[in-house]
mmCIF file of C-alpha atoms in Angstrom:
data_model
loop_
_atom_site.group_PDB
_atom_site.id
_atom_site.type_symbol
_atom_site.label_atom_id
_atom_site.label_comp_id
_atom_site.label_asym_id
_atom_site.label_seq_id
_atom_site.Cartn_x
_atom_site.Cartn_y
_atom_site.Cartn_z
ATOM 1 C CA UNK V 18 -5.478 -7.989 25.353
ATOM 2 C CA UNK V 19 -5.521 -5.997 22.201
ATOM 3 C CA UNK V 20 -8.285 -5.451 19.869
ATOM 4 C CA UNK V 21 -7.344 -6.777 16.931
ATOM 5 C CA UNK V 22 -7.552 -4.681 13.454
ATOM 6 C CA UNK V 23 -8.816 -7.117 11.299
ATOM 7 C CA UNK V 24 -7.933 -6.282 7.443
ATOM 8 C CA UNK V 25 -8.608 -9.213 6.055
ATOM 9 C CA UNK V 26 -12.260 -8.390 7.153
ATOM 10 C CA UNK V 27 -12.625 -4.891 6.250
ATOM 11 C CA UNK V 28 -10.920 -5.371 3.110
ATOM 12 C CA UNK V 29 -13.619 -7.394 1.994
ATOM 13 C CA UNK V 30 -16.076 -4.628 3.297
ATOM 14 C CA UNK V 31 -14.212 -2.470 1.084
ATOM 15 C CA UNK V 32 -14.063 -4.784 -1.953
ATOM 16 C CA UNK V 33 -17.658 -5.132 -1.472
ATOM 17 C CA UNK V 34 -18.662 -1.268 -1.697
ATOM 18 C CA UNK V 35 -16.241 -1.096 -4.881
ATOM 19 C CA UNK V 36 -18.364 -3.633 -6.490
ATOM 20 C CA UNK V 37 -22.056 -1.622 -5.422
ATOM 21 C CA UNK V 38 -20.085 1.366 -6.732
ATOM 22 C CA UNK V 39 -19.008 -0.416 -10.105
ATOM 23 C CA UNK V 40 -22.452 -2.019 -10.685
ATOM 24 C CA UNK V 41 -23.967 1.756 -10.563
ATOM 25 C CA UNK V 42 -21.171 2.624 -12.702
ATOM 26 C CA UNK V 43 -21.492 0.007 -15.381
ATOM 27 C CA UNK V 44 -25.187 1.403 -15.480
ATOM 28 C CA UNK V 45 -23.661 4.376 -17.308
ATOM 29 C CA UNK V 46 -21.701 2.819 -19.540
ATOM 30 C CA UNK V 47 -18.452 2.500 -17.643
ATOM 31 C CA UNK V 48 -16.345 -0.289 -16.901
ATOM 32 C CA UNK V 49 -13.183 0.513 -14.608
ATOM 33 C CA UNK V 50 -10.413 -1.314 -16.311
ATOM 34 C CA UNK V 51 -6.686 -1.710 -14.785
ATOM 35 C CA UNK V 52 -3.902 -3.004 -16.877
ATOM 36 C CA UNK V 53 -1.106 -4.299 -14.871
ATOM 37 C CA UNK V 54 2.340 -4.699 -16.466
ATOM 38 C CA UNK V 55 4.736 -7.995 -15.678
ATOM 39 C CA UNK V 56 8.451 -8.181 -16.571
ATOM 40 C CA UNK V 57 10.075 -11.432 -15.760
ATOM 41 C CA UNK V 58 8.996 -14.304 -13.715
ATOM 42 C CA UNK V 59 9.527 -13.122 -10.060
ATOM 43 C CA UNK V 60 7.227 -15.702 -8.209
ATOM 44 C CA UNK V 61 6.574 -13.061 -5.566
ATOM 45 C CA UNK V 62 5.657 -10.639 -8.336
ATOM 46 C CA UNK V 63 3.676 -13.410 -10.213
ATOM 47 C CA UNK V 64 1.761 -13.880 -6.695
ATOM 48 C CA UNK V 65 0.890 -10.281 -6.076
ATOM 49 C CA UNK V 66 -0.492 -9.879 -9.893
ATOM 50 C CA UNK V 67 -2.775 -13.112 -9.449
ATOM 51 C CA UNK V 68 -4.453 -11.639 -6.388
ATOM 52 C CA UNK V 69 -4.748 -8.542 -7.983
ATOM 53 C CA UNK V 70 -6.433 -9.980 -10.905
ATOM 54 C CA UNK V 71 -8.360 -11.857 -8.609
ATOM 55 C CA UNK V 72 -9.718 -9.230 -6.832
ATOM 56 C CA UNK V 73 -10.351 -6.770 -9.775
ATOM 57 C CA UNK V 74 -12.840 -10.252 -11.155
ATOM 58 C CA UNK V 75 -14.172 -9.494 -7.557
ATOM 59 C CA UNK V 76 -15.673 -6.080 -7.983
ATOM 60 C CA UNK V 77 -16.846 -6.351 -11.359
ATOM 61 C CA UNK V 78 -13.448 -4.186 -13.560
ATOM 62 C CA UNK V 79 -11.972 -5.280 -16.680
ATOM 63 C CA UNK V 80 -8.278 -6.630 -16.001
ATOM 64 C CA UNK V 81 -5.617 -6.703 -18.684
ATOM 65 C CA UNK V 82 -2.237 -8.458 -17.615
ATOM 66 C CA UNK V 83 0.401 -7.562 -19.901
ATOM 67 C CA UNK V 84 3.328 -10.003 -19.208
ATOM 68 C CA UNK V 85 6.590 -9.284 -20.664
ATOM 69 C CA UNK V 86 10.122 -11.234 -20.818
ATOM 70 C CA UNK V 87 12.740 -10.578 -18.799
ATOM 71 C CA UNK V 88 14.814 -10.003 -21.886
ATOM 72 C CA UNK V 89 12.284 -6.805 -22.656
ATOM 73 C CA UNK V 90 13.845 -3.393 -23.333
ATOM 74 C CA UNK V 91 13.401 0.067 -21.651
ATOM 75 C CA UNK V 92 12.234 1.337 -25.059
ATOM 76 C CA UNK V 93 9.826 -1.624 -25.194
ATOM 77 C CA UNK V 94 8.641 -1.040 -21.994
ATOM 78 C CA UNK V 95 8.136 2.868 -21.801
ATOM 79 C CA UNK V 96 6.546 1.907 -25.499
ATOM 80 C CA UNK V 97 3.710 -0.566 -23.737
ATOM 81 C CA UNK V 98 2.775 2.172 -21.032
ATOM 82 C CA UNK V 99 2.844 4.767 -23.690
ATOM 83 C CA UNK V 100 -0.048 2.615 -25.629
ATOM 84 C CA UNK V 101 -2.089 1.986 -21.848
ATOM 85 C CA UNK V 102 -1.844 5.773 -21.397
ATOM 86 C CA UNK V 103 -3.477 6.360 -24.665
ATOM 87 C CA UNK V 104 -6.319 3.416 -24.254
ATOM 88 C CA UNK V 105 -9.700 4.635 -23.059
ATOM 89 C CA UNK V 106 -10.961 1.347 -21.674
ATOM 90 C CA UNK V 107 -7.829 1.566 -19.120
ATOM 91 C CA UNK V 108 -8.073 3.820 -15.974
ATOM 92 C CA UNK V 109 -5.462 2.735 -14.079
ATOM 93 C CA UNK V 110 -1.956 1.141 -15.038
ATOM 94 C CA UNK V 111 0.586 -0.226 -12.577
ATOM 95 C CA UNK V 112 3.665 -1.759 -13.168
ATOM 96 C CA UNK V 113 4.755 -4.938 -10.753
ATOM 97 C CA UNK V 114 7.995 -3.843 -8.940
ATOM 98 C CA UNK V 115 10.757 -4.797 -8.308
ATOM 99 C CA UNK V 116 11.645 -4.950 -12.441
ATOM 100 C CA UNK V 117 14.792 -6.883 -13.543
ATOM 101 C CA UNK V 118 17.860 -5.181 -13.985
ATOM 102 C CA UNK V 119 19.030 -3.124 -15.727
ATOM 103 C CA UNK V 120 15.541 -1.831 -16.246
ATOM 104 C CA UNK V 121 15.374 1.687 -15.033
ATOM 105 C CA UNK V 122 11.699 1.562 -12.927
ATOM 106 C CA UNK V 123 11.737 5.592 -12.126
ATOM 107 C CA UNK V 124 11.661 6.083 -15.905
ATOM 108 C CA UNK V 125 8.572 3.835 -16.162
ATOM 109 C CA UNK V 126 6.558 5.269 -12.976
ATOM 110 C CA UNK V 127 7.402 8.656 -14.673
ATOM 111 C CA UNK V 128 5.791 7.556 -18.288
ATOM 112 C CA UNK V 129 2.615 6.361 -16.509
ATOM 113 C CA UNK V 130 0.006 8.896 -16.711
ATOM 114 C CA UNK V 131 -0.865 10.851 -13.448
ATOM 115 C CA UNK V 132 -4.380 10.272 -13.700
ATOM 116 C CA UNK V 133 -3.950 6.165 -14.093
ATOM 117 C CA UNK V 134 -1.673 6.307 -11.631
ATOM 118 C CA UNK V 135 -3.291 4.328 -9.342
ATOM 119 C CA UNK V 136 -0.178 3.053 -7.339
ATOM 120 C CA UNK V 137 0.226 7.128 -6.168
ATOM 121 C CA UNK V 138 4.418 6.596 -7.189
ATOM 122 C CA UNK V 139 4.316 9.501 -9.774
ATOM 123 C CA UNK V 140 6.177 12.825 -8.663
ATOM 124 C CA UNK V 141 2.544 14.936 -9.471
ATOM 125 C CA UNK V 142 0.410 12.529 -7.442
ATOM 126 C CA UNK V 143 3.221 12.626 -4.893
ATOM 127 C CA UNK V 144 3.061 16.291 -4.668
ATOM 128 C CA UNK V 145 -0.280 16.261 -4.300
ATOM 129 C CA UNK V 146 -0.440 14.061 -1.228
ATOM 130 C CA UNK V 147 2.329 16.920 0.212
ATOM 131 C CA UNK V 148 -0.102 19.314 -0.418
ATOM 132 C CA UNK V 149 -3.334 17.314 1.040
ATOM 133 C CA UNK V 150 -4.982 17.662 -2.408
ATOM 134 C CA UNK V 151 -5.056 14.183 -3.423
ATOM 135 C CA UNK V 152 -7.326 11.918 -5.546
ATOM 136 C CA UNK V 153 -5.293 8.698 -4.956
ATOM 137 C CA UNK V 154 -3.118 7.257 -2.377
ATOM 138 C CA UNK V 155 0.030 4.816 -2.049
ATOM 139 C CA UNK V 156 -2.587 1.773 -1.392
ATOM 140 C CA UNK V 157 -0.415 0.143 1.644
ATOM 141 C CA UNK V 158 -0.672 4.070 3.572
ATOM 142 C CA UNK V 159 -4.034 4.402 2.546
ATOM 143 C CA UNK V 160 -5.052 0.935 3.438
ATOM 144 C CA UNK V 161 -3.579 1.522 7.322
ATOM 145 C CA UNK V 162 -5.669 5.017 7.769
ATOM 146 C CA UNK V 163 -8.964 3.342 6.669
ATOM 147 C CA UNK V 164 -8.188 0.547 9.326
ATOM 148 C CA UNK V 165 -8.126 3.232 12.014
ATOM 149 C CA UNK V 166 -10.624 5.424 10.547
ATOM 150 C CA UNK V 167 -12.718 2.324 10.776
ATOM 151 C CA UNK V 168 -12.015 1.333 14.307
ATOM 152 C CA UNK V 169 -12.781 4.864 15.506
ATOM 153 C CA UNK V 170 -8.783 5.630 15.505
ATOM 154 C CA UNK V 171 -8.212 9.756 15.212
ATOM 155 C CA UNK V 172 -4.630 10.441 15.026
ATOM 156 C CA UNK V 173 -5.491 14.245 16.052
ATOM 157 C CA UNK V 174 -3.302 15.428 19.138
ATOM 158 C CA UNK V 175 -2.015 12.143 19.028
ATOM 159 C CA UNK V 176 2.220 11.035 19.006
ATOM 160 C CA UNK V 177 2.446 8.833 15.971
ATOM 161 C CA UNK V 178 6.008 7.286 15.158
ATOM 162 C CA UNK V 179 6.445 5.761 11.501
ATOM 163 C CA UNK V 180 9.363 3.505 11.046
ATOM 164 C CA UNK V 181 10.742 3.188 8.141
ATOM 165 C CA UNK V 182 11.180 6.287 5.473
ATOM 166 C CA UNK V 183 10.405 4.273 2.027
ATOM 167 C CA UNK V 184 8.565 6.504 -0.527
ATOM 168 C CA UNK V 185 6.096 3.826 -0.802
ATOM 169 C CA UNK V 186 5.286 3.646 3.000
ATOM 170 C CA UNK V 187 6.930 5.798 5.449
ATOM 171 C CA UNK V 188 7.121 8.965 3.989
ATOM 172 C CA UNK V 189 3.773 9.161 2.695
ATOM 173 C CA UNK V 190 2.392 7.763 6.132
ATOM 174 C CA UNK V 191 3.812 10.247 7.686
ATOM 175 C CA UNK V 192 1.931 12.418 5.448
ATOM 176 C CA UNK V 193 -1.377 11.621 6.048
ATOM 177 C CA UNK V 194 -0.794 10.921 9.894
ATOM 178 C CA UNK V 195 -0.301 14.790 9.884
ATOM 179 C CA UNK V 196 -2.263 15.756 7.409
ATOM 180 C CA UNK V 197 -5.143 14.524 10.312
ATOM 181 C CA UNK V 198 -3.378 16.124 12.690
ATOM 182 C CA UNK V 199 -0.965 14.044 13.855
ATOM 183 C CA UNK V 200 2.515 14.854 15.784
ATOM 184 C CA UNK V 201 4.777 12.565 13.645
ATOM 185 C CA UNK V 202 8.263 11.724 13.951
ATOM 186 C CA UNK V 203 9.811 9.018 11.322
ATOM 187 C CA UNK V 204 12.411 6.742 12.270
ATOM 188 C CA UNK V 205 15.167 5.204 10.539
ATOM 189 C CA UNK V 206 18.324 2.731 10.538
ATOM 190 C CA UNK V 207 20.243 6.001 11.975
ATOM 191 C CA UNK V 208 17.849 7.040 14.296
ATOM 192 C CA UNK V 209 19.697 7.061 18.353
ATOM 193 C CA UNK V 210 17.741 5.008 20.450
ATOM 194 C CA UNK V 211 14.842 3.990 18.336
ATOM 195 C CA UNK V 212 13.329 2.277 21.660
ATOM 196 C CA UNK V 213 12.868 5.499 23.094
ATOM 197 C CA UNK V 214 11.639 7.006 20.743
ATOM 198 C CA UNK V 215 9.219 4.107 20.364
ATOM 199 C CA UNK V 216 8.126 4.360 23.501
ATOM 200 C CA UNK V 217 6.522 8.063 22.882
ATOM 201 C CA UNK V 218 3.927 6.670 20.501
ATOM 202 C CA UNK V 219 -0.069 6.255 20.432
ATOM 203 C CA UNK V 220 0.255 5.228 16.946
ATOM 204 C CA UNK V 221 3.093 3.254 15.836
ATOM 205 C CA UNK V 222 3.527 2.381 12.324
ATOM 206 C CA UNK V 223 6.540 -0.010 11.475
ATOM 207 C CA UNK V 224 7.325 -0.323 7.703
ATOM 208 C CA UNK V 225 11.023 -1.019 7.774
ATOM 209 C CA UNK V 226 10.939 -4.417 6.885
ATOM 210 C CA UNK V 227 13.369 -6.494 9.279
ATOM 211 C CA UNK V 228 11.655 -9.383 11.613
ATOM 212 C CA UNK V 229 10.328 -8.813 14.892
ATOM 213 C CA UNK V 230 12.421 -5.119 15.392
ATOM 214 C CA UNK V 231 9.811 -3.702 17.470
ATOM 215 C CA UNK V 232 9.647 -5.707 20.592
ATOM 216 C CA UNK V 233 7.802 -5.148 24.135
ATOM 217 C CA UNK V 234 10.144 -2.882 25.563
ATOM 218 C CA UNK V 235 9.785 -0.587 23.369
ATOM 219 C CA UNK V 236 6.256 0.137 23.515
ATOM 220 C CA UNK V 237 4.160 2.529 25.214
ATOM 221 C CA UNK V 238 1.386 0.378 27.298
ATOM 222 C CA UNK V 239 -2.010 1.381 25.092
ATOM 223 C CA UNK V 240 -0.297 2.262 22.321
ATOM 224 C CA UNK V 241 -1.914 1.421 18.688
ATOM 225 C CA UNK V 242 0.291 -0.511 16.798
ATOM 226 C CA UNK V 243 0.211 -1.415 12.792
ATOM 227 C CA UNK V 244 2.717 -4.273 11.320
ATOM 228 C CA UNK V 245 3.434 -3.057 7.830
ATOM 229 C CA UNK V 246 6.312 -5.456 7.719
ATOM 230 C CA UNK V 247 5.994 -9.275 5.542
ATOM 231 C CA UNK V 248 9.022 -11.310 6.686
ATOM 232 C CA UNK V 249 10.244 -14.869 7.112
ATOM 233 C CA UNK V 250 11.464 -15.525 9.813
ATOM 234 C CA UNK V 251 14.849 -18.029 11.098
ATOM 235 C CA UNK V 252 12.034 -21.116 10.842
ATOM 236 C CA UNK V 253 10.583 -19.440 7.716
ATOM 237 C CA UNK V 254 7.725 -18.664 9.004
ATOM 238 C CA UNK V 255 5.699 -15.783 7.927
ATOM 239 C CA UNK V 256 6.230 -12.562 10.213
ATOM 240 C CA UNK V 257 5.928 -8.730 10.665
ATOM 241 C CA UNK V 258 8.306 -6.247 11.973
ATOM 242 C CA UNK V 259 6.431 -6.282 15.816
ATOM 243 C CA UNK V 260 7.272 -9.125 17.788
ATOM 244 C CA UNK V 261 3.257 -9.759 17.957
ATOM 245 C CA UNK V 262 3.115 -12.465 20.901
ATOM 246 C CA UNK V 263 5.112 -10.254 23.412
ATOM 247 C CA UNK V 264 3.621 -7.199 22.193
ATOM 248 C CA UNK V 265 -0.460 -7.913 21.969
ATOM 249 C CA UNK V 266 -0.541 -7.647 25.318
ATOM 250 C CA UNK V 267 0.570 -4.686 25.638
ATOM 251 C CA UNK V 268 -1.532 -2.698 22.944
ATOM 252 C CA UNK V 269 -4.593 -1.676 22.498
ATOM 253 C CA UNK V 270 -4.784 -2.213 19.018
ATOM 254 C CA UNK V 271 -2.897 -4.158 16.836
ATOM 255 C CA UNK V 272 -2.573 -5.599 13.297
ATOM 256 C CA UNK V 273 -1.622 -9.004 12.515
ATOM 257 C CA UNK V 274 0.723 -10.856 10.047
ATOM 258 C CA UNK V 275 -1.087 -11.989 7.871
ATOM 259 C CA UNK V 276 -4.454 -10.661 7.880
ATOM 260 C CA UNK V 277 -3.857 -6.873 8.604
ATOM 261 C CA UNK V 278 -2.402 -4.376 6.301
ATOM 262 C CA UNK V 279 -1.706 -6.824 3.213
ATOM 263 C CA UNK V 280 -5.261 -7.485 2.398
ATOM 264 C CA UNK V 281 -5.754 -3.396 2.565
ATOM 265 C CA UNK V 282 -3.435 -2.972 0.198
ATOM 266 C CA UNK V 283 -5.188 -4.628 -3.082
ATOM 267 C CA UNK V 284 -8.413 -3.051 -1.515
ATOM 268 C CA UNK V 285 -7.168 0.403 -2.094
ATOM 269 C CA UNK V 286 -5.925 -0.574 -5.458
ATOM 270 C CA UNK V 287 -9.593 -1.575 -6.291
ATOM 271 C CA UNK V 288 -10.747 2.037 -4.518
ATOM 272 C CA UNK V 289 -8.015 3.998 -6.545
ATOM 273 C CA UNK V 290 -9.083 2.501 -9.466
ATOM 274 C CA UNK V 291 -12.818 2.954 -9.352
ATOM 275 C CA UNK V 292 -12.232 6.732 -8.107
ATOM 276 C CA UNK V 293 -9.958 6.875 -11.624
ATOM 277 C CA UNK V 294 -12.481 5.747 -13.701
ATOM 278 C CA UNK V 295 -15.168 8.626 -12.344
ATOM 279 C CA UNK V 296 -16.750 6.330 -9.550
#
């Protein structure tokens, strides 16, 4: 039986130092504010900016939501972060992905200041995660090392496989894995025998984002594993990339779907955030 990595738990550990960490901050005058942009009515989209709201009421910040039309221009857009750059009440500005087409959203994570950046998608704050001399991380990377950190998980000497190579999960996971002195390998749609390579792992990360890929066979027994992945699957049921029943067993830690690495993900928002505004 597996240990279970509980981020729905330790998120709210997190979320509750942010908010000792604001109150001292408010003492000097400072309120961390984040201004989050929506364009359109995705529902998903709409989701992730409630709970993001929800949890910046949590830990004390000012939230802005500025919601746009679908109809809204690149000009108009690039215009809006331009203004949230400029604003010294805001410290960190995101922009709800994916935008409607044919908005351009490179162009807009480009416009958004490096240092309200707080999603980590801008090429400087990129570069600095290459170079290990970061002040924010992508929040869904970040929020999987503080789950292991937290469990007492070193990924030194360790063989860590990522799958998936997104530059929102997998290549930056693969950064920091190394960066603490993992041996990483990332795996793709093109990799040859992905169950072998599977197999080689202590730490397996899978970020790629198709239902129950990782299955029993293809893990080493003790291995550590973290579900990235938020699928539905053929019943419509909520799911990760692991084939969890089949797999638990096997591991001796695991994340689950839900409650692992999605709650970690606004808490890092909420830590990038803070650390933006000076806390």
């Amino acid at each position: 039986m597996a240990i279970i990595l509980d981020g729905k738990a330790t998120a709210a550990q997190i979320r509750s130092e942010v908010a000792a960490k604001t109150a001292a901050l408010k003492e000097k005058g400072i309120t961390p504010g984040l201004a989050v942009i929506l364009v359109g009515d995705d529902p998903a989209s709409r989701i992730y900016v409630n709970n993001k709201k929800k949890a910046c009421a949590e830990v004390g910040f000012y939230s802005e939501e500025i919601a746009l039309p679908a109809t809204t221009t690149q000009e108009e857009l690039l215009s809006v972060v331009d203004e949230l750059n400029h604003r010294t009440d805001i410290h960190g500005i995101l922009c709800q992905l994916p935008l409607p087409k044919p908005l351009d959203d490179k162009a807009v994570i480009a416009a958004i200041s490096p240092e309200k950046d707080v999603d980590a998608f801008h090429a400087v704050n990129v570069g600095r995660i290459m170079l290990g001399e970061y002040r924010f991380l992508p929040c869904t990377p970040a929020g999987v090392m503080e789950l292991l950190h937290r469990a007492g998980i070193s990924p030194a000497g360790k063989t860590c496989v990522v799958v998936g190579r997104s530059n929102i999960v997998g290549k930056p996971m693969a950064m920091l894995l190394l960066h603490e002195n993992g041996t990483v390998t990332v795996c793709h749609s093109r990799t040859p025998d992905l169950a072998a390579v599977c197999r080689q792992a202590d730490i397996l990360v899978a970020a790629v984002g198709r239902a129950r890929l990782i299955t029993a066979d293809m893990l080493k027994p003790g291995a550590v594993v973290v579900d990235v992945g938020m699928n539905r699957d053929e019943n419509g049921k909520l799911c990760g990339d692991v084939d969890y029943d089949n797999v638990e067993p096997l591991a001796s830690y695991i994340t689950p779907v839900p409650g692992g690495v999605g709650p970690m993900t606004i808490a890092m928002l909420m830590q990038n955030t803070l650390t933006a505004a000076g806390g």
